[in-house]
mmCIF file of C-alpha atoms in Angstrom:
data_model
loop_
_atom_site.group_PDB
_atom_site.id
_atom_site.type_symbol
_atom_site.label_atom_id
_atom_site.label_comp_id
_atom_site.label_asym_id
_atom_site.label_seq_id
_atom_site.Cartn_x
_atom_site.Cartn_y
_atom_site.Cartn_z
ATOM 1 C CA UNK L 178 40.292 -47.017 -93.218
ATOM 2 C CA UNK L 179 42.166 -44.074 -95.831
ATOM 3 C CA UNK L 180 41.051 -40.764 -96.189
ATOM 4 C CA UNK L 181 38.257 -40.853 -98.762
ATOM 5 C CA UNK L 182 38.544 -38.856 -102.134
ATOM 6 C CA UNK L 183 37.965 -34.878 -101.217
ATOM 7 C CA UNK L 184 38.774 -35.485 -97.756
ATOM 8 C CA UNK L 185 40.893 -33.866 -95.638
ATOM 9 C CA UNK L 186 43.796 -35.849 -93.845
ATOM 10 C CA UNK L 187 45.145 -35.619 -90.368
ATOM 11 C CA UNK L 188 47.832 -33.084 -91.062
ATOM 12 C CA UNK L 189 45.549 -31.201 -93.335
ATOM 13 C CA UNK L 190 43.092 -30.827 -90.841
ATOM 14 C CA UNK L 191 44.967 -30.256 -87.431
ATOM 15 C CA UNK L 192 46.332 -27.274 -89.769
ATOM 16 C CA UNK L 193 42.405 -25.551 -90.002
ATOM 17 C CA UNK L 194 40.898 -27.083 -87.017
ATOM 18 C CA UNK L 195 41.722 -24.219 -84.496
ATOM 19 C CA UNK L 196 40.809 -21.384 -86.637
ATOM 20 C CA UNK L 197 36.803 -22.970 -86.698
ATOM 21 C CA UNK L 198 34.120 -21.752 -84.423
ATOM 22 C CA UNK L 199 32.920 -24.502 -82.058
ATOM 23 C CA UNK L 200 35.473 -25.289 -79.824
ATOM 24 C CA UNK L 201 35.707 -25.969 -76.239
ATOM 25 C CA UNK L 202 36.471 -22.982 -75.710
ATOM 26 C CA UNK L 203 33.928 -21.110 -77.909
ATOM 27 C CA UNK L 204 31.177 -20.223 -76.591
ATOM 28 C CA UNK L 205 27.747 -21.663 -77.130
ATOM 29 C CA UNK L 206 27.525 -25.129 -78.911
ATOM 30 C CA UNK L 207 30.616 -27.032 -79.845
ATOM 31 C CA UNK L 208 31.312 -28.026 -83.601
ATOM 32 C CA UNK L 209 31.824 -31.708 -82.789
ATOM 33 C CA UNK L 210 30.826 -32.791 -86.892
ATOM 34 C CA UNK L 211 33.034 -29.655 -88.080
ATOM 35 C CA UNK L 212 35.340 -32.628 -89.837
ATOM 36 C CA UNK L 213 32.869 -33.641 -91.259
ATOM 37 C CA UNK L 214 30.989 -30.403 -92.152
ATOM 38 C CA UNK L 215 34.234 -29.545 -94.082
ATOM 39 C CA UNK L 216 34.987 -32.748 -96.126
ATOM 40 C CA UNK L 217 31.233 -32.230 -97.019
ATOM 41 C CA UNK L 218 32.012 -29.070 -98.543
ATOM 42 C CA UNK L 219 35.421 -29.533 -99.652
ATOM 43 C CA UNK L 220 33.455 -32.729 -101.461
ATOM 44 C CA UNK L 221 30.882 -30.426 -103.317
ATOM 45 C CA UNK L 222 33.492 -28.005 -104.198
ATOM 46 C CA UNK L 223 35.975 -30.039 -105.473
ATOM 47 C CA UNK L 224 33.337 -32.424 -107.121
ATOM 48 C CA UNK L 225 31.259 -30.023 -109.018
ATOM 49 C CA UNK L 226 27.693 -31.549 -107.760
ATOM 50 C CA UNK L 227 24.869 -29.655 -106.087
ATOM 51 C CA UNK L 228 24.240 -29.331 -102.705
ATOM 52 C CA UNK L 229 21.304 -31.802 -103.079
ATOM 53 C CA UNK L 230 23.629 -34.268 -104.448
ATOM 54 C CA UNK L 231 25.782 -34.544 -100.860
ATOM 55 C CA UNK L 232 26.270 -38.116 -100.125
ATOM 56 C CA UNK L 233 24.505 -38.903 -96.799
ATOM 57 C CA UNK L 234 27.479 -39.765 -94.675
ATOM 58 C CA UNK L 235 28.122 -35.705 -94.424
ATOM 59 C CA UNK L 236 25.246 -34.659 -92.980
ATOM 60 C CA UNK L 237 21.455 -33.451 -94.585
ATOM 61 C CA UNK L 238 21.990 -31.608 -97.857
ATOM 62 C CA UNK L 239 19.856 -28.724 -96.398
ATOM 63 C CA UNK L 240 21.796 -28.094 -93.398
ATOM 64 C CA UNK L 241 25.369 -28.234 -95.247
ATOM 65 C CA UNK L 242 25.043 -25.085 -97.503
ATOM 66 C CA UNK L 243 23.318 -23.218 -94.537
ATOM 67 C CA UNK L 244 26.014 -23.692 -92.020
ATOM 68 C CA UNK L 245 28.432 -23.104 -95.469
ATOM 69 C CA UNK L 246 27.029 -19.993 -96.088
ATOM 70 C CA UNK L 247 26.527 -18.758 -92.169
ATOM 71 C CA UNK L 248 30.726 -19.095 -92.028
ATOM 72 C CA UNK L 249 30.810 -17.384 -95.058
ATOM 73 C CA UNK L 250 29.203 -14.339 -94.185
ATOM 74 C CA UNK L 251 31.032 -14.734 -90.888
ATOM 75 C CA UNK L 252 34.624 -14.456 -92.602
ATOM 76 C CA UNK L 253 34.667 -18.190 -90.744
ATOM 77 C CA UNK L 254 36.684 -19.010 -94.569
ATOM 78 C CA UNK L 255 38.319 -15.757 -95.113
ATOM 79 C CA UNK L 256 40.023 -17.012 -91.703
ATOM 80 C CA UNK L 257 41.217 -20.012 -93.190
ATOM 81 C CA UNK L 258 42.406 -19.068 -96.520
ATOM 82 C CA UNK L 259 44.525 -16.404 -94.674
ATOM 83 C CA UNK L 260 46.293 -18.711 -92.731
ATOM 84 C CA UNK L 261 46.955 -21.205 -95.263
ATOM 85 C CA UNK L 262 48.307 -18.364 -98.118
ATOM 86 C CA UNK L 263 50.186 -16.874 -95.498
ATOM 87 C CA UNK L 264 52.436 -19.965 -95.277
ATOM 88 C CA UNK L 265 55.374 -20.222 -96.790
ATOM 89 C CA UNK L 266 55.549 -23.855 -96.629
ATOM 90 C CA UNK L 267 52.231 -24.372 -98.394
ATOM 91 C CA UNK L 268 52.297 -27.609 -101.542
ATOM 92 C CA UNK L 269 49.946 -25.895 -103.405
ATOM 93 C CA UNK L 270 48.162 -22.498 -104.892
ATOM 94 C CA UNK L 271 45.753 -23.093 -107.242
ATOM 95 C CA UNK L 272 43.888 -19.881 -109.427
ATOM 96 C CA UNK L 273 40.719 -20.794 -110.749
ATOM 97 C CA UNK L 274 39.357 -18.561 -114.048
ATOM 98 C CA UNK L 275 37.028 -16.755 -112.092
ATOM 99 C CA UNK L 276 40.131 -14.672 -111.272
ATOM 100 C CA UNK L 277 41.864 -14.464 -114.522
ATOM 101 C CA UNK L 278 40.259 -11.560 -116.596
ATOM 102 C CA UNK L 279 40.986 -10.192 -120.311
ATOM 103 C CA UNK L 280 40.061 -6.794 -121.172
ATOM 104 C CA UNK L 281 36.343 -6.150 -122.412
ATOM 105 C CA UNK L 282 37.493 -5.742 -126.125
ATOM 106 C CA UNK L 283 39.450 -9.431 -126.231
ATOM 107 C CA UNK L 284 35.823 -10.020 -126.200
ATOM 108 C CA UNK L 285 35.670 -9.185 -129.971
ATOM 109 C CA UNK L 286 36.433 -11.135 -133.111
ATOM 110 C CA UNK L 287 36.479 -7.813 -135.368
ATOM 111 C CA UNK L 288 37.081 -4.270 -134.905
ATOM 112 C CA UNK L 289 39.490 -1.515 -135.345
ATOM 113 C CA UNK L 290 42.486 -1.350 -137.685
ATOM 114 C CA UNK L 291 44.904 -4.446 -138.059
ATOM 115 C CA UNK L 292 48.551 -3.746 -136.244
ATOM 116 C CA UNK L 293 50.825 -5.146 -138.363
ATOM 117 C CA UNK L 294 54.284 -6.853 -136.170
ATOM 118 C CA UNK L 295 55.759 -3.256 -135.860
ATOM 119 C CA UNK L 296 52.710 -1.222 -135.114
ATOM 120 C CA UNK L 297 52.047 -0.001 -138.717
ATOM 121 C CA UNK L 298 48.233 -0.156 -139.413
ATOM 122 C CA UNK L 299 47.541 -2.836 -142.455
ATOM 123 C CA UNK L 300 46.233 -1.310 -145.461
ATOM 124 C CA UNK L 301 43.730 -3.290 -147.475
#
């Protein structure tokens, strides 16, 4: 069977897989689902649903955004994101809008004198 939509494929993931807790050699439990922990997450991000809205096949919808947010807080993503921007090989960057900011007065529609093209105020 392919890789499903929003799923990771083998490259993909033998890139990200060492940097996640639960390995052999971790201590404590081992992250045998962590595939599938990700795709689940990679599926709500990409997809734009709520967490309730998870299919099934990833897990329960409770325990998803809980582990999510434990590697957050963890810098379990921070990891990751390092690693991948610090290739130089990488297909892809993408910036979302929550990093692209105007200045608080683009905010406006009307204020302040006109600039005409060569920095001469208009005069009405």
């Amino acid at each position: 069977m392919g890789v499903k939509r929003y799923e990771l494929n083998e490259a993909q993931w033998s890139r990200i897989a060492p940097l996640l807790p639960g390995k052999a050699s971790d201590p404590g439990r081992t992250g045998v689902d962590n595939r599938l922990f990700v795709n689940g997450c990679l599926w709500i991000l990409r997809s734009g649903a709520h967490w309730r809205d998870l299919p099934e096949r990833y897990g329960k919808w409770k325990t998803v955004p809980r582990r999510f947010s434990r590697w957050c807080h963890a810098g379990v993503w921070e990891r990751v994101f390092d690693a991948l921007t610090a290739d130089r090989d990488n297909q892809y960057l993408m910036i979302d809008s929550t990093i692209v900011r105007a200045h608080q007065q683009a905010a406006s529609g009307k204020g302040g004198p006109r600039i005409r093209r060569w920095g001469v105020p208009e005069v009405d």
